[in-house]
Amino acid sequence: ADIDRLVKDLNHSDVRVRVAAVEELGRLGPDATAATAALFQAMLDPSRQVVTAARRALEQVRPDLAGPVSTLL
């Protein structure tokens, strides 16, 4: 998968594209570590669907950060 393209898709106007991008990053797991900052940004998305997907993706990509972040949110 092209992580740069997926990160770019996180800013797409269509919520379905943003959710799909977040979910794909989650499926990549630790291979998507370069997208960690973008996943944090996605957790501020106006769509609850994107936020929930981003939280799940972060658990897959950076499990070491997922717990502390969930506590903050």
XYZ file of N, CA, C and O in Angstrom:
292
model
N 0.847 -1.198 0.000
C 0.000 0.000 0.000
C 0.881 1.246 0.000
O 1.981 1.232 0.519
N 0.358 2.274 -0.569
C 1.081 3.540 -0.650
C 0.679 4.419 0.539
O -0.383 5.039 0.537
N 1.504 4.440 1.553
C 1.183 5.162 2.785
C 0.973 6.646 2.507
O 0.054 7.258 3.058
N 1.787 7.230 1.634
C 1.627 8.658 1.325
C 0.252 8.941 0.728
O -0.383 9.947 1.074
N -0.202 8.061 -0.155
C -1.533 8.247 -0.756
C -2.619 8.113 0.316
O -3.570 8.890 0.361
N -2.479 7.129 1.200
C -3.478 6.938 2.258
C -3.529 8.141 3.192
O -4.613 8.592 3.574
N -2.364 8.677 3.527
C -2.323 9.868 4.384
C -3.009 11.039 3.684
O -3.781 11.776 4.292
N -2.758 11.188 2.403
C -3.408 12.258 1.635
C -4.928 12.071 1.638
O -5.688 13.033 1.772
N -5.363 10.806 1.531
C -6.801 10.515 1.526
C -7.476 10.871 2.853
O -8.694 11.032 2.902
N -6.713 11.002 3.919
C -7.295 11.372 5.212
C -7.864 12.787 5.192
O -8.639 13.150 6.069
N -7.494 13.578 4.184
C -8.018 14.941 4.047
C -9.076 15.052 2.955
O -9.502 16.154 2.618
N -9.500 13.922 2.409
C -10.488 13.913 1.326
C -11.822 14.467 1.822
O -12.172 14.315 2.990
N -12.572 15.086 0.936
C -13.865 15.658 1.330
C -14.912 14.578 1.616
O -15.849 14.807 2.377
N -14.752 13.388 1.043
C -15.714 12.294 1.224
C -15.332 11.474 2.456
O -14.243 10.894 2.524
N -16.240 11.427 3.417
C -15.971 10.705 4.658
C -15.664 9.228 4.401
O -14.842 8.622 5.096
N -16.285 8.645 3.388
C -16.038 7.224 3.096
C -14.598 6.988 2.672
O -13.999 5.972 3.015
N -14.026 7.939 1.944
C -12.623 7.832 1.527
C -11.714 7.947 2.752
O -10.742 7.199 2.891
N -12.055 8.862 3.650
C -11.244 9.020 4.866
C -11.296 7.769 5.736
O -10.260 7.305 6.229
N -12.477 7.205 5.910
C -12.615 5.984 6.714
C -11.830 4.838 6.073
O -11.096 4.115 6.752
N -11.962 4.677 4.766
C -11.246 3.603 4.063
C -9.737 3.755 4.224
O -9.027 2.767 4.435
N -9.242 4.977 4.152
C -7.801 5.224 4.291
C -7.328 4.867 5.697
O -6.300 4.205 5.873
N -8.087 5.271 6.707
C -7.728 4.965 8.087
C -7.733 3.457 8.310
O -6.822 2.898 8.924
N -8.758 2.787 7.793
C -8.849 1.337 7.978
C -7.699 0.615 7.296
O -7.156 -0.347 7.840
N -7.317 1.081 6.117
C -6.186 0.463 5.412
C -4.883 0.672 6.177
O -4.067 -0.247 6.286
N -4.694 1.851 6.740
C -3.506 2.094 7.563
C -3.487 1.148 8.758
O -2.451 0.601 9.113
N -4.643 0.922 9.352
C -4.731 -0.011 10.469
C -4.359 -1.422 10.059
O -3.654 -2.132 10.787
N -4.808 -1.833 8.882
C -4.475 -3.181 8.387
C -2.974 -3.341 8.165
O -2.437 -4.438 8.287
N -2.294 -2.261 7.834
C -0.850 -2.319 7.620
C -0.084 -2.499 8.934
O 1.075 -2.904 8.927
N -0.743 -2.176 10.032
C -0.108 -2.343 11.340
C 1.168 -1.527 11.460
O 1.251 -0.397 10.955
N 2.191 -2.100 12.119
C 3.435 -1.358 12.339
C 4.110 -0.871 11.060
O 4.897 0.067 11.107
N 3.786 -1.463 9.918
C 4.354 -0.983 8.652
C 3.895 0.440 8.336
O 4.490 1.116 7.503
N 2.815 0.886 8.987
C 2.284 2.229 8.745
C 2.718 3.217 9.827
O 2.121 4.281 9.973
N 3.770 2.897 10.558
C 4.239 3.773 11.636
C 4.485 5.203 11.150
O 4.247 6.159 11.884
N 4.922 5.349 9.903
C 5.172 6.689 9.354
C 3.906 7.540 9.330
O 3.981 8.766 9.251
N 2.743 6.915 9.430
C 1.471 7.641 9.383
C 0.928 7.956 10.778
O -0.207 8.428 10.905
N 1.719 7.738 11.807
C 1.237 7.945 13.180
C 0.691 9.354 13.391
O -0.405 9.526 13.921
N 1.431 10.371 12.971
C 0.962 11.751 13.163
C -0.351 11.994 12.423
O -1.252 12.665 12.938
N -0.480 11.422 11.236
C -1.715 11.590 10.458
C -2.886 10.900 11.154
O -4.017 11.400 11.122
N -2.631 9.768 11.810
C -3.701 9.086 12.547
C -4.138 9.922 13.749
O -5.332 9.995 14.058
N -3.178 10.571 14.419
C -3.546 11.477 15.511
C -4.442 12.592 14.974
O -5.446 12.945 15.583
N -4.078 13.143 13.831
C -4.873 14.208 13.218
C -6.266 13.694 12.860
O -7.260 14.397 13.039
N -6.341 12.456 12.382
C -7.633 11.875 12.008
C -8.555 11.734 13.220
O -9.777 11.747 13.088
N -7.971 11.636 14.406
C -8.800 11.539 15.612
C -9.481 12.861 15.947
O -10.337 12.914 16.819
N -9.138 13.908 15.222
C -9.792 15.206 15.387
C -10.789 15.471 14.261
O -11.351 16.567 14.172
N -11.007 14.474 13.412
C -11.918 14.614 12.274
C -13.337 14.945 12.763
O -13.747 14.472 13.825
N -14.078 15.746 12.012
C -15.458 16.056 12.414
C -16.384 14.827 12.376
O -17.422 14.825 13.032
N -15.996 13.799 11.648
C -16.826 12.600 11.554
C -16.472 11.609 12.659
O -15.330 11.181 12.775
N -17.467 11.245 13.459
C -17.265 10.270 14.532
C -16.786 8.941 13.950
O -15.990 8.223 14.556
N -17.246 8.620 12.741
C -16.859 7.379 12.073
C -15.346 7.345 11.820
O -14.692 6.330 12.047
N -14.803 8.460 11.366
C -13.363 8.553 11.110
C -12.600 8.481 12.435
O -11.587 7.778 12.541
N -13.089 9.169 13.444
C -12.423 9.185 14.752
C -12.337 7.770 15.323
O -11.281 7.327 15.784
N -13.451 7.047 15.277
C -13.479 5.680 15.800
C -12.528 4.784 15.024
O -11.770 3.999 15.610
N -12.545 4.899 13.712
C -11.655 4.088 12.873
C -10.193 4.441 13.142
O -9.325 3.558 13.175
N -9.911 5.719 13.349
C -8.537 6.154 13.613
C -8.041 5.603 14.945
O -6.885 5.194 15.062
N -8.903 5.576 15.926
C -8.523 5.040 17.233
C -8.175 3.551 17.100
O -7.175 3.085 17.644
N -9.012 2.819 16.359
C -8.740 1.382 16.136
C -7.446 1.194 15.348
O -6.659 0.296 15.636
N -7.240 2.030 14.335
C -6.032 1.919 13.518
C -4.782 2.177 14.347
O -3.782 1.474 14.200
N -4.858 3.162 15.228
C -3.703 3.468 16.064
C -3.341 2.266 16.953
O -2.172 1.987 17.181
N -4.350 1.535 17.403
C -4.098 0.331 18.202
C -3.289 -0.696 17.414
O -2.499 -1.436 17.982
N -3.505 -0.738 16.094
C -2.792 -1.679 15.239
C -1.397 -1.175 14.854
O -0.456 -1.949 14.773
N -1.311 0.124 14.602
C -0.068 0.711 14.109
C 0.913 0.980 15.256
O 2.101 0.679 15.140
N 0.413 1.568 16.325
C 1.270 1.934 17.468
C 0.579 1.542 18.771
O 0.076 2.401 19.512
N 0.523 0.252 19.081
C -0.156 -0.173 20.310
C 0.427 0.470 21.563
O -0.271 0.662 22.555
N 1.694 0.856 21.507
C 2.328 1.504 22.661
C 1.724 2.876 22.959
O 1.780 3.360 24.079
N 1.131 3.507 21.937
C 0.521 4.827 22.121
C -0.987 4.781 22.294
O -1.593 5.734 22.782
N -1.610 3.692 21.887
C -3.067 3.624 21.858
C -3.677 3.792 23.252
O -4.649 4.530 23.428
N -3.109 3.141 24.251
C -3.643 3.256 25.611
C -3.594 4.677 26.145
O -4.604 5.226 26.562
N -2.401 5.286 26.132
C -2.310 6.674 26.627
C -3.209 7.645 25.860
O -3.808 8.530 26.456
N -3.347 7.465 24.567
C -4.175 8.368 23.763
C -5.644 8.191 24.128
O -6.370 9.164 24.288
N -6.096 6.949 24.299
C -7.485 6.703 24.671
C -7.797 7.355 26.009
O -8.896 7.861 26.228
N -6.826 7.351 26.916
C -7.014 7.990 28.216
C -7.221 9.498 28.056
O -8.066 10.084 28.719
N -6.475 10.096 27.127
C -6.592 11.545 26.899
C -7.895 11.905 26.232
O -8.431 12.985 26.453
N -8.418 11.017 25.384
C -9.651 11.312 24.661
C -10.817 10.785 25.442
O -11.908 11.024 25.301
